[in-house]
Amino acid sequence: MSIFFYWLLIAQAALLLGFAAAEQGRGLIGRRLAWLSFALILAGFGACMAGAHIGVPLLYDGAPGLGALTPSGLLVFNLGYLLLGTGLMVLPAAAIVTLLTPRWEGRQDRLSAVGFALFAWAGSLIVSGFAALYTFLPGTRWALGLGVFPENHGTNWHIVFHNMHYLPLMATVILWYVLVQALTGVKSVFGHRFSKIVFAMYLVFVPPTSLYHMFLEPDLPGAVRVTGSLLSLFVSVPTLTAFLIIIASLEMYARGQGGRGLFGWLRLLPWRHPAMSALGVGVLSMGLGIVFAFVLIQERLAPLLSDTFFVPGYFHFFTVGTVTLTLLAALTVMLPALGERPLWRPGLLRWMPWLVFAGLLVFGADGAVAGYLGVPRRVIDVAYQSEAPMLWQGLMLVIAVGGAVMASALAVFAAGVGASLWRAGASAPAAAGLTVNWAGGPAAPGAAAWIGPLSVLVIVAAMYLFTAIGFELMPRIWCMSWSP
């Protein structure tokens, strides 16, 4: 899990700097500061990996209660997070200075929608860095003999943990916005100001979401649990709004290029580019993830499902299908452009996201079913010495097959993206023949953009369907699966 966190944060930091430099077209200001920050983050990664193997193996949360048996391991592990937090607070400064310098020099009146989004993204990384320092500094002081035992570490970790995996949704939506412009030339038909408002909504709605787990304990009053469910819904507000902006803008411009029918305009999108395939899978995965997330956060279902395999099942739609593939899509555009080299085997790579999605559907759907059947998570063997239902083991075998397909395709996609950096040959436009440019053509006047609203309607209907399954069928399924 720590490796996954570092992947999310390092990729976000690199893409933030890259797009900030490209936004102004004059390169990155403060490169030494950026390199220093990356060095701190990489040193933090090394310390976390080392600390997890000193004495009692620590989990990704670095629980002091477990680390108390070997304070030296806890100290090294916590130092890793402190280095990470420091790097995350320092690195975005280079992006912020790069974005604001044109205004300071009088060459720009206001930030563009993309510039504003990158500025907000930089701020969110700084907040994550500060939260990491605030959480792991008390444990470090205790391990050094300079402070008291951090009794509230678990509460602080919950806040950091949920910020670390909700704020990447903000980065994902920003990257969708940037990549759609890079692949098609399309900008928002709703104007820059409305886009800025949507990006700013993340800074308002996401931080309270970090508290929702604390409000869903079964022994709390019903009103408090309902509040927890509402808090967890907040993060979907800016995400779905940004999705509607992007899809509606694409649909209107595609219809201006001759797209016909409810879905016919989708054929005009640049599907030959692997980044477009990754974006398509990312959007579909987000829809499925939101459906299952809406089921999980309901105050009556949360206590029943939170410790089952339902959580890994639905969560991979976000972590792999949405966030990871979007980050790789951005690297698919950025890395070849930096090296001025063509993308490595785009004809092969464009199919990898769909193969990832196929494995993800098996993993996620069977994971959700396993959760409904009560299969626990965070256990090595779900057989319970052959006392558990046989159906559990069959489901986990199918989940393993789906996970293997998903991981293999993802590895090929990531390796292909990385290969674009060192591939030999003459320099060529990185996206030659793989993109379209609709910037010169207007959006179809008076065109109706239906796909976005219909998608939200499908998400809501699916949420009700799976909620009904949860409320009506779970007790019966449990009785059937455990009956002799």
CSV table of C-alpha atoms in Angstrom, one decimal:
chain,number,residue,atom,x,y,z
A,1,MET,CA,0.0,0.0,0.0
A,2,SER,CA,2.9,2.4,0.7
A,3,ILE,CA,4.2,1.7,-2.8
A,4,PHE,CA,0.9,2.6,-4.2
A,5,PHE,CA,0.8,5.9,-2.2
A,6,TYR,CA,4.2,6.8,-3.5
A,7,TRP,CA,3.2,6.0,-7.0
A,8,LEU,CA,0.2,8.3,-6.8
A,9,LEU,CA,2.2,11.1,-5.3
A,10,ILE,CA,5.3,10.9,-7.4
A,11,ALA,CA,3.3,10.7,-10.6
A,12,GLN,CA,1.1,13.6,-9.6
A,13,ALA,CA,4.2,15.7,-8.7
A,14,ALA,CA,5.9,15.0,-12.0
A,15,LEU,CA,2.8,15.7,-14.1
A,16,LEU,CA,2.0,18.9,-12.1
A,17,LEU,CA,5.5,20.2,-12.9
A,18,GLY,CA,5.3,19.1,-16.5
A,19,PHE,CA,1.9,20.7,-17.3
A,20,ALA,CA,2.8,23.8,-15.3
A,21,ALA,CA,5.9,24.3,-17.5
A,22,ALA,CA,3.9,23.5,-20.7
A,23,GLU,CA,1.0,25.9,-19.7
A,24,GLN,CA,3.3,28.9,-19.9
A,25,GLY,CA,5.5,27.6,-22.7
A,26,ARG,CA,8.7,28.9,-21.0
A,27,GLY,CA,9.8,25.9,-19.1
A,28,LEU,CA,9.8,25.3,-15.4
A,29,ILE,CA,11.0,27.9,-12.9
A,30,GLY,CA,12.8,26.7,-9.8
A,31,ARG,CA,14.2,23.4,-11.2
A,32,ARG,CA,16.7,23.0,-8.4
A,33,LEU,CA,13.9,23.2,-5.9
A,34,ALA,CA,12.0,20.6,-7.8
A,35,TRP,CA,14.9,18.2,-8.0
A,36,LEU,CA,15.6,18.7,-4.3
A,37,SER,CA,11.9,17.9,-3.6
A,38,PHE,CA,12.0,14.7,-5.7
A,39,ALA,CA,15.2,13.6,-3.9
A,40,LEU,CA,13.4,14.0,-0.5
A,41,ILE,CA,10.4,12.0,-1.8
A,42,LEU,CA,12.6,9.2,-3.1
A,43,ALA,CA,14.6,9.2,0.1
A,44,GLY,CA,11.3,8.9,2.0
A,45,PHE,CA,10.2,6.0,-0.1
A,46,GLY,CA,13.5,4.2,0.7
A,47,ALA,CA,13.1,4.9,4.4
A,48,CYS,CA,9.5,3.6,4.5
A,49,MET,CA,10.5,0.4,2.7
A,50,ALA,CA,13.5,-0.1,5.1
A,51,GLY,CA,11.4,0.7,8.2
A,52,ALA,CA,8.8,-1.8,7.2
A,53,HIS,CA,11.5,-4.5,7.3
A,54,ILE,CA,13.2,-3.6,10.6
A,55,GLY,CA,11.8,-5.6,13.5
A,56,VAL,CA,8.1,-6.1,13.5
A,57,PRO,CA,6.8,-5.5,9.9
A,58,LEU,CA,4.8,-2.3,9.9
A,59,LEU,CA,1.7,-1.7,7.7
A,60,TYR,CA,1.3,1.4,5.6
A,61,ASP,CA,-0.2,3.4,8.5
A,62,GLY,CA,2.9,3.0,10.7
A,63,ALA,CA,0.8,2.3,13.8
A,64,PRO,CA,2.9,3.2,16.9
A,65,GLY,CA,1.2,0.4,18.9
A,66,LEU,CA,2.8,-2.1,16.6
A,67,GLY,CA,6.0,-0.2,16.2
A,68,ALA,CA,6.5,0.1,20.0
A,69,LEU,CA,8.1,-3.4,19.9
A,70,THR,CA,10.9,-2.1,17.7
A,71,PRO,CA,11.1,1.7,18.0
A,72,SER,CA,14.1,1.8,15.6
A,73,GLY,CA,11.9,0.5,12.8
A,74,LEU,CA,9.2,2.9,13.6
A,75,LEU,CA,11.6,5.8,13.6
A,76,VAL,CA,13.0,4.9,10.2
A,77,PHE,CA,9.5,4.4,8.8
A,78,ASN,CA,8.2,7.7,10.2
A,79,LEU,CA,11.2,9.5,8.9
A,80,GLY,CA,10.2,8.3,5.4
A,81,TYR,CA,6.8,9.9,5.7
A,82,LEU,CA,8.4,13.1,7.1
A,83,LEU,CA,10.7,13.3,4.1
A,84,LEU,CA,7.7,12.6,1.8
A,85,GLY,CA,5.6,15.4,3.5
A,86,THR,CA,8.5,17.9,3.3
A,87,GLY,CA,8.9,17.1,-0.4
A,88,LEU,CA,5.2,17.5,-1.1
A,89,MET,CA,5.2,20.9,0.6
A,90,VAL,CA,8.3,22.2,-1.2
A,91,LEU,CA,7.8,20.7,-4.7
A,92,PRO,CA,4.5,22.5,-5.6
A,93,ALA,CA,6.2,25.8,-5.0
A,94,ALA,CA,8.1,25.4,-8.3
A,95,ALA,CA,4.8,24.9,-10.1
A,96,ILE,CA,3.2,27.8,-8.4
A,97,VAL,CA,6.0,30.2,-9.2
A,98,THR,CA,6.0,29.0,-12.8
A,99,LEU,CA,2.2,29.6,-13.1
A,100,LEU,CA,2.3,33.0,-11.4
A,101,THR,CA,5.4,34.6,-13.0
A,102,PRO,CA,3.6,35.8,-16.1
A,103,ARG,CA,1.2,37.7,-13.9
A,104,TRP,CA,4.0,39.2,-11.8
A,105,GLU,CA,5.7,40.3,-15.0
A,106,GLY,CA,2.5,41.9,-16.4
A,107,ARG,CA,2.2,39.5,-19.3
A,108,GLN,CA,-1.0,37.8,-18.1
A,109,ASP,CA,-4.2,39.3,-16.6
A,110,ARG,CA,-5.6,36.1,-15.1
A,111,LEU,CA,-4.9,32.4,-14.9
A,112,SER,CA,-6.5,30.2,-17.6
A,113,ALA,CA,-8.9,27.4,-16.5
A,114,VAL,CA,-6.0,24.9,-16.8
A,115,GLY,CA,-3.6,27.2,-14.9
A,116,PHE,CA,-6.1,27.7,-12.1
A,117,ALA,CA,-6.7,23.9,-11.9
A,118,LEU,CA,-2.9,23.3,-11.7
A,119,PHE,CA,-2.6,26.0,-9.0
A,120,ALA,CA,-5.4,24.3,-7.0
A,121,TRP,CA,-3.7,20.9,-7.5
A,122,ALA,CA,-0.4,22.3,-6.2
A,123,GLY,CA,-2.2,23.5,-3.1
A,124,SER,CA,-3.8,20.1,-2.5
A,125,LEU,CA,-0.4,18.4,-2.6
A,126,ILE,CA,0.9,21.0,-0.1
A,127,VAL,CA,-2.0,20.2,2.2
A,128,SER,CA,-1.3,16.4,1.9
A,129,GLY,CA,2.3,17.1,2.8
A,130,PHE,CA,1.4,19.1,5.9
A,131,ALA,CA,-1.0,16.4,7.0
A,132,ALA,CA,1.7,13.8,6.7
A,133,LEU,CA,4.1,15.8,8.8
A,134,TYR,CA,1.3,16.5,11.4
A,135,THR,CA,0.5,12.8,11.6
A,136,PHE,CA,4.0,11.2,11.8
A,137,LEU,CA,6.0,13.8,13.7
A,138,PRO,CA,4.6,12.8,17.1
A,139,GLY,CA,5.5,9.2,16.6
A,140,THR,CA,9.0,10.2,15.5
A,141,ARG,CA,9.5,12.3,18.6
A,142,TRP,CA,8.3,9.4,20.8
A,143,ALA,CA,10.7,7.0,19.0
A,144,LEU,CA,13.5,9.4,19.7
A,145,GLY,CA,12.5,9.7,23.4
A,146,LEU,CA,11.5,13.4,23.0
A,147,GLY,CA,7.7,13.1,23.4
A,148,VAL,CA,4.7,11.2,24.7
A,149,PHE,CA,3.2,8.2,23.0
A,150,PRO,CA,0.9,9.4,20.1
A,151,GLU,CA,-2.4,8.0,21.3
A,152,ASN,CA,-4.4,9.9,18.5
A,153,HIS,CA,-2.3,8.5,15.6
A,154,GLY,CA,-5.2,6.4,14.3
A,155,THR,CA,-7.5,9.4,14.0
A,156,ASN,CA,-4.8,11.6,12.3
A,157,TRP,CA,-4.0,8.7,9.9
A,158,HIS,CA,-7.6,8.4,8.9
A,159,ILE,CA,-7.5,12.0,7.7
A,160,VAL,CA,-4.2,11.6,5.9
A,161,PHE,CA,-5.3,8.3,4.3
A,162,HIS,CA,-8.6,9.6,2.9
A,163,ASN,CA,-7.0,12.8,1.6
A,164,MET,CA,-4.3,10.7,-0.1
A,165,HIS,CA,-6.9,8.7,-2.0
A,166,TYR,CA,-9.6,11.3,-2.6
A,167,LEU,CA,-7.4,14.2,-3.7
A,168,PRO,CA,-6.1,12.1,-6.6
A,169,LEU,CA,-9.6,12.3,-8.0
A,170,MET,CA,-9.1,16.0,-8.3
A,171,ALA,CA,-5.8,15.4,-10.2
A,172,THR,CA,-7.7,12.8,-12.4
A,173,VAL,CA,-10.4,15.3,-13.4
A,174,ILE,CA,-7.8,18.0,-14.1
A,175,LEU,CA,-5.8,15.6,-16.3
A,176,TRP,CA,-9.0,14.7,-18.2
A,177,TYR,CA,-9.5,18.4,-18.9
A,178,VAL,CA,-5.9,18.8,-20.0
A,179,LEU,CA,-5.7,15.6,-22.0
A,180,VAL,CA,-9.0,16.2,-23.9
A,181,GLN,CA,-7.6,19.6,-25.0
A,182,ALA,CA,-4.3,17.9,-26.0
A,183,LEU,CA,-5.9,15.1,-27.9
A,184,THR,CA,-8.8,16.9,-29.6
A,185,GLY,CA,-8.2,20.6,-29.2
A,186,VAL,CA,-11.6,20.9,-27.4
A,187,LYS,CA,-12.0,23.4,-24.5
A,188,SER,CA,-15.0,23.7,-22.2
A,189,VAL,CA,-18.1,25.1,-23.9
A,190,PHE,CA,-19.2,26.5,-20.6
A,191,GLY,CA,-16.3,29.0,-20.3
A,192,HIS,CA,-13.2,29.3,-18.2
A,193,ARG,CA,-15.0,30.8,-15.2
A,194,PHE,CA,-17.4,27.9,-14.7
A,195,SER,CA,-14.5,25.4,-15.0
A,196,LYS,CA,-12.6,27.3,-12.3
A,197,ILE,CA,-15.6,27.1,-10.0
A,198,VAL,CA,-15.8,23.3,-10.5
A,199,PHE,CA,-12.0,22.8,-9.7
A,200,ALA,CA,-12.4,25.0,-6.6
A,201,MET,CA,-15.2,22.8,-5.4
A,202,TYR,CA,-12.7,20.1,-4.7
A,203,LEU,CA,-11.0,22.2,-2.1
A,204,VAL,CA,-14.4,22.7,-0.4
A,205,PHE,CA,-15.9,19.3,-0.7
A,206,VAL,CA,-13.0,16.9,-0.3
A,207,PRO,CA,-11.5,17.8,3.1
A,208,PRO,CA,-14.8,17.0,5.1
A,209,THR,CA,-15.0,13.7,3.3
A,210,SER,CA,-11.9,12.5,5.3
A,211,LEU,CA,-14.1,12.4,8.4
A,212,TYR,CA,-16.9,10.2,7.1
A,213,HIS,CA,-15.5,6.9,8.4
A,214,MET,CA,-15.6,8.2,12.0
A,215,PHE,CA,-19.3,9.0,11.5
A,216,LEU,CA,-20.4,5.5,10.4
A,217,GLU,CA,-19.7,3.5,13.5
A,218,PRO,CA,-22.7,1.3,14.3
A,219,ASP,CA,-23.0,2.5,17.9
A,220,LEU,CA,-23.4,6.2,16.9
A,221,PRO,CA,-26.9,7.9,16.7
A,222,GLY,CA,-28.7,7.5,13.3
A,223,ALA,CA,-28.4,11.3,12.6
A,224,VAL,CA,-24.6,11.1,12.9
A,225,ARG,CA,-24.4,8.1,10.6
A,226,VAL,CA,-26.6,9.9,8.0
A,227,THR,CA,-24.3,12.9,8.3
A,228,GLY,CA,-21.3,10.6,7.5
A,229,SER,CA,-23.1,9.2,4.4
A,230,LEU,CA,-23.7,12.8,3.2
A,231,LEU,CA,-20.1,13.8,3.8
A,232,SER,CA,-18.9,10.9,1.7
A,233,LEU,CA,-21.2,12.0,-1.1
A,234,PHE,CA,-19.6,15.4,-1.3
A,235,VAL,CA,-16.6,14.2,-3.3
A,236,SER,CA,-18.8,13.1,-6.1
A,237,VAL,CA,-20.3,16.6,-6.6
A,238,PRO,CA,-17.3,18.2,-8.3
A,239,THR,CA,-16.3,14.9,-10.0
A,240,LEU,CA,-19.6,14.4,-11.7
A,241,THR,CA,-19.9,18.1,-12.6
A,242,ALA,CA,-16.5,18.1,-14.3
A,243,PHE,CA,-17.4,14.9,-16.1
A,244,LEU,CA,-20.5,16.6,-17.4
A,245,ILE,CA,-18.5,19.6,-18.6
A,246,ILE,CA,-15.9,17.4,-20.4
A,247,ILE,CA,-18.4,15.0,-22.0
A,248,ALA,CA,-20.8,17.7,-23.1
A,249,SER,CA,-18.0,19.8,-24.7
A,250,LEU,CA,-16.7,16.8,-26.5
A,251,GLU,CA,-20.1,15.8,-27.8
A,252,MET,CA,-21.0,19.3,-29.1
A,253,TYR,CA,-17.7,19.6,-30.9
A,254,ALA,CA,-17.9,16.1,-32.3
A,255,ARG,CA,-21.4,16.8,-33.6
A,256,GLY,CA,-19.9,19.9,-35.2
A,257,GLN,CA,-17.5,17.6,-37.1
A,258,GLY,CA,-20.4,15.5,-38.4
A,259,GLY,CA,-21.1,13.1,-35.6
A,260,ARG,CA,-24.6,11.7,-35.7
A,261,GLY,CA,-26.9,9.6,-33.5
A,262,LEU,CA,-26.9,9.2,-29.8
A,263,PHE,CA,-23.5,7.4,-29.8
A,264,GLY,CA,-22.3,7.9,-33.3
A,265,TRP,CA,-20.1,10.9,-32.4
A,266,LEU,CA,-18.0,8.7,-30.2
A,267,ARG,CA,-16.5,7.1,-33.3
A,268,LEU,CA,-14.8,10.5,-34.2
A,269,LEU,CA,-12.7,10.6,-31.0
A,270,PRO,CA,-9.0,9.7,-31.5
A,271,TRP,CA,-9.2,6.1,-30.3
A,272,ARG,CA,-5.9,5.3,-32.1
A,273,HIS,CA,-4.0,7.1,-29.3
A,274,PRO,CA,-3.5,5.0,-26.2
A,275,ALA,CA,-4.2,8.0,-24.0
A,276,MET,CA,-7.8,8.2,-25.4
A,277,SER,CA,-8.4,4.5,-24.7
A,278,ALA,CA,-7.1,5.0,-21.2
A,279,LEU,CA,-9.4,8.0,-20.7
A,280,GLY,CA,-12.4,6.0,-22.0
A,281,VAL,CA,-11.6,3.2,-19.5
A,282,GLY,CA,-11.1,5.8,-16.8
A,283,VAL,CA,-14.5,7.3,-17.3
A,284,LEU,CA,-16.3,3.9,-17.4
A,285,SER,CA,-14.4,2.8,-14.3
A,286,MET,CA,-15.3,5.9,-12.5
A,287,GLY,CA,-19.0,5.3,-13.2
A,288,LEU,CA,-18.8,1.8,-11.8
A,289,GLY,CA,-16.8,2.9,-8.8
A,290,ILE,CA,-19.3,5.6,-8.0
A,291,VAL,CA,-22.2,3.2,-8.1
A,292,PHE,CA,-20.6,0.8,-5.6
A,293,ALA,CA,-19.3,3.6,-3.5
A,294,PHE,CA,-22.8,5.0,-3.1
A,295,VAL,CA,-23.9,1.6,-1.9
A,296,LEU,CA,-21.0,1.3,0.6
A,297,ILE,CA,-21.4,4.7,2.2
A,298,GLN,CA,-25.1,4.2,3.3
A,299,GLU,CA,-25.3,4.1,7.0
A,300,ARG,CA,-27.1,0.8,7.2
A,301,LEU,CA,-24.9,-1.0,4.8
A,302,ALA,CA,-21.5,0.4,5.8
A,303,PRO,CA,-21.1,-1.7,9.0
A,304,LEU,CA,-22.0,-4.8,7.0
A,305,LEU,CA,-19.7,-4.3,4.0
A,306,SER,CA,-16.8,-2.2,5.2
A,307,ASP,CA,-14.7,-5.2,6.4
A,308,THR,CA,-15.6,-7.5,3.4
A,309,PHE,CA,-14.0,-7.9,0.0
A,310,PHE,CA,-16.6,-5.5,-1.3
A,311,VAL,CA,-14.1,-2.7,-0.5
A,312,PRO,CA,-11.2,-4.0,-2.6
A,313,GLY,CA,-13.7,-5.0,-5.3
A,314,TYR,CA,-15.2,-1.5,-5.8
A,315,PHE,CA,-12.0,0.4,-4.8
A,316,HIS,CA,-10.0,-1.0,-7.7
A,317,PHE,CA,-12.4,0.7,-10.1
A,318,PHE,CA,-11.0,4.0,-8.8
A,319,THR,CA,-7.4,3.1,-8.0
A,320,VAL,CA,-6.6,1.2,-11.1
A,321,GLY,CA,-9.3,1.9,-13.7
A,322,THR,CA,-9.7,5.6,-13.0
A,323,VAL,CA,-6.7,7.2,-11.3
A,324,THR,CA,-3.8,4.9,-12.4
A,325,LEU,CA,-4.9,4.7,-16.0
A,326,THR,CA,-5.4,8.5,-16.1
A,327,LEU,CA,-1.9,9.1,-14.8
A,328,LEU,CA,-0.5,6.7,-17.3
A,329,ALA,CA,-2.5,8.4,-20.1
A,330,ALA,CA,-1.0,11.7,-19.1
A,331,LEU,CA,2.5,10.2,-19.2
A,332,THR,CA,1.7,8.7,-22.6
A,333,VAL,CA,1.3,12.3,-23.8
A,334,MET,CA,4.0,13.9,-21.8
A,335,LEU,CA,7.0,11.5,-22.0
A,336,PRO,CA,7.2,11.2,-25.8
A,337,ALA,CA,6.8,15.0,-26.1
A,338,LEU,CA,9.7,15.5,-23.6
A,339,GLY,CA,11.9,13.1,-25.5
A,340,GLU,CA,10.7,14.3,-29.0
A,341,ARG,CA,10.2,10.7,-29.9
A,342,PRO,CA,7.2,8.8,-31.2
A,343,LEU,CA,5.1,6.7,-28.8
A,344,TRP,CA,6.3,3.1,-28.6
A,345,ARG,CA,3.9,0.8,-30.5
A,346,PRO,CA,0.7,2.8,-30.1
A,347,GLY,CA,-1.2,0.1,-32.1
A,348,LEU,CA,-0.5,-2.3,-29.3
A,349,LEU,CA,-0.7,0.0,-26.3
A,350,ARG,CA,-4.2,1.3,-27.3
A,351,TRP,CA,-5.6,-2.1,-26.5
A,352,MET,CA,-4.0,-2.5,-23.1
A,353,PRO,CA,-6.4,-0.2,-21.1
A,354,TRP,CA,-9.3,-2.3,-22.5
A,355,LEU,CA,-7.6,-5.5,-21.4
A,356,VAL,CA,-7.1,-3.9,-18.0
A,357,PHE,CA,-10.8,-3.1,-17.9
A,358,ALA,CA,-11.7,-6.7,-18.8
A,359,GLY,CA,-9.7,-8.0,-15.8
A,360,LEU,CA,-11.0,-5.2,-13.6
A,361,LEU,CA,-14.6,-6.1,-14.4
A,362,VAL,CA,-14.0,-9.7,-13.3
A,363,PHE,CA,-12.0,-8.6,-10.2
A,364,GLY,CA,-14.5,-5.8,-9.2
A,365,ALA,CA,-17.7,-7.6,-9.9
A,366,ASP,CA,-16.7,-10.8,-8.2
A,367,GLY,CA,-15.3,-8.8,-5.4
A,368,ALA,CA,-18.6,-7.0,-4.9
A,369,VAL,CA,-20.4,-10.4,-4.9
A,370,ALA,CA,-17.9,-11.8,-2.5
A,371,GLY,CA,-18.6,-8.8,-0.2
A,372,TYR,CA,-22.3,-9.4,-0.3
A,373,LEU,CA,-21.6,-13.1,0.7
A,374,GLY,CA,-19.5,-11.9,3.6
A,375,VAL,CA,-16.0,-12.8,2.4
A,376,PRO,CA,-13.6,-10.8,4.6
A,377,ARG,CA,-10.8,-8.7,3.5
A,378,ARG,CA,-7.3,-8.3,5.2
A,379,VAL,CA,-7.0,-12.1,5.7
A,380,ILE,CA,-4.5,-14.5,4.1
A,381,ASP,CA,-6.8,-17.5,3.9
A,382,VAL,CA,-10.6,-17.1,3.6
A,383,ALA,CA,-11.2,-20.9,4.0
A,384,TYR,CA,-11.1,-20.7,7.8
A,385,GLN,CA,-9.8,-24.3,8.0
A,386,SER,CA,-12.5,-25.5,5.6
A,387,GLU,CA,-15.3,-24.1,7.8
A,388,ALA,CA,-16.2,-21.3,5.3
A,389,PRO,CA,-18.6,-21.9,2.4
A,390,MET,CA,-16.9,-23.5,-0.6
A,391,LEU,CA,-18.4,-20.7,-2.8
A,392,TRP,CA,-16.0,-18.3,-1.1
A,393,GLN,CA,-12.9,-20.1,-2.5
A,394,GLY,CA,-14.4,-20.3,-5.9
A,395,LEU,CA,-15.1,-16.6,-6.0
A,396,MET,CA,-11.5,-15.8,-4.8
A,397,LEU,CA,-10.1,-17.9,-7.6
A,398,VAL,CA,-12.0,-16.0,-10.2
A,399,ILE,CA,-10.9,-12.7,-8.5
A,400,ALA,CA,-7.3,-13.9,-8.8
A,401,VAL,CA,-7.7,-14.6,-12.5
A,402,GLY,CA,-9.2,-11.1,-13.1
A,403,GLY,CA,-6.4,-9.5,-11.0
A,404,ALA,CA,-3.7,-11.3,-13.0
A,405,VAL,CA,-5.2,-10.1,-16.3
A,406,MET,CA,-5.5,-6.6,-14.9
A,407,ALA,CA,-2.0,-6.5,-13.5
A,408,SER,CA,-0.4,-8.0,-16.6
A,409,ALA,CA,-2.0,-5.6,-19.0
A,410,LEU,CA,-1.2,-2.7,-16.8
A,411,ALA,CA,2.4,-3.7,-16.6
A,412,VAL,CA,2.6,-3.9,-20.4
A,413,PHE,CA,1.0,-0.4,-20.7
A,414,ALA,CA,3.3,1.1,-18.2
A,415,ALA,CA,6.4,-0.5,-19.8
A,416,GLY,CA,5.3,0.8,-23.2
A,417,VAL,CA,4.9,4.3,-21.9
A,418,GLY,CA,8.4,4.2,-20.3
A,419,ALA,CA,9.9,2.7,-23.5
A,420,SER,CA,9.0,5.9,-25.3
A,421,LEU,CA,11.8,7.7,-23.4
A,422,TRP,CA,14.7,5.7,-24.7
A,423,ARG,CA,13.6,4.3,-28.0
A,424,ALA,CA,16.2,4.9,-30.7
A,425,GLY,CA,15.4,6.5,-34.0
A,426,ALA,CA,14.9,9.8,-35.6
A,427,SER,CA,12.9,12.5,-33.8
A,428,ALA,CA,9.3,12.7,-34.8
A,429,PRO,CA,6.1,14.4,-33.5
A,430,ALA,CA,5.1,12.3,-30.5
A,431,ALA,CA,1.5,12.1,-31.5
A,432,ALA,CA,1.8,12.2,-35.3
A,433,GLY,CA,-1.5,10.9,-36.8
A,434,LEU,CA,-2.9,9.8,-33.5
A,435,THR,CA,-4.9,13.0,-32.5
A,436,VAL,CA,-7.5,15.3,-34.0
A,437,ASN,CA,-7.8,19.0,-33.8
A,438,TRP,CA,-11.3,20.4,-33.5
A,439,ALA,CA,-10.2,23.7,-32.0
A,440,GLY,CA,-10.7,25.6,-35.4
A,441,GLY,CA,-14.2,24.3,-35.8
A,442,PRO,CA,-17.1,25.6,-33.7
A,443,ALA,CA,-19.3,23.4,-31.6
A,444,ALA,CA,-22.5,22.4,-33.3
A,445,PRO,CA,-25.0,25.3,-32.7
A,446,GLY,CA,-28.0,24.2,-30.7
A,447,ALA,CA,-26.7,20.7,-30.4
A,448,ALA,CA,-28.1,18.6,-27.6
A,449,ALA,CA,-25.5,16.8,-25.5
A,450,TRP,CA,-27.3,13.8,-24.0
A,451,ILE,CA,-24.5,11.4,-23.1
A,452,GLY,CA,-23.4,13.2,-19.9
A,453,PRO,CA,-26.9,13.5,-18.3
A,454,LEU,CA,-27.9,10.0,-19.4
A,455,SER,CA,-24.7,8.6,-17.8
A,456,VAL,CA,-25.5,10.3,-14.5
A,457,LEU,CA,-29.1,8.8,-14.8
A,458,VAL,CA,-27.6,5.3,-15.3
A,459,ILE,CA,-25.3,5.8,-12.3
A,460,VAL,CA,-28.2,6.7,-10.1
A,461,ALA,CA,-30.4,3.8,-11.4
A,462,ALA,CA,-27.5,1.4,-10.8
A,463,MET,CA,-27.0,2.7,-7.3
A,464,TYR,CA,-30.6,2.0,-6.4
A,465,LEU,CA,-30.4,-1.5,-8.0
A,466,PHE,CA,-27.3,-2.5,-6.1
A,467,THR,CA,-28.6,-0.9,-2.9
A,468,ALA,CA,-31.8,-3.0,-3.2
A,469,ILE,CA,-29.6,-6.1,-3.7
A,470,GLY,CA,-27.8,-5.2,-0.6
A,471,PHE,CA,-30.8,-4.6,1.6
A,472,GLU,CA,-33.1,-7.4,0.3
A,473,LEU,CA,-30.8,-10.2,-0.7
A,474,MET,CA,-27.8,-10.1,1.7
A,475,PRO,CA,-29.6,-11.7,4.6
A,476,ARG,CA,-31.0,-14.5,2.4
A,477,ILE,CA,-27.6,-15.1,0.7
A,478,TRP,CA,-25.8,-15.3,4.0
A,479,CYS,CA,-28.3,-17.8,5.3
A,480,MET,CA,-28.1,-20.0,2.2
A,481,SER,CA,-24.3,-19.9,2.0
A,482,TRP,CA,-23.8,-20.9,5.7
A,483,SER,CA,-26.6,-23.5,5.7
A,484,PRO,CA,-25.4,-27.1,6.1
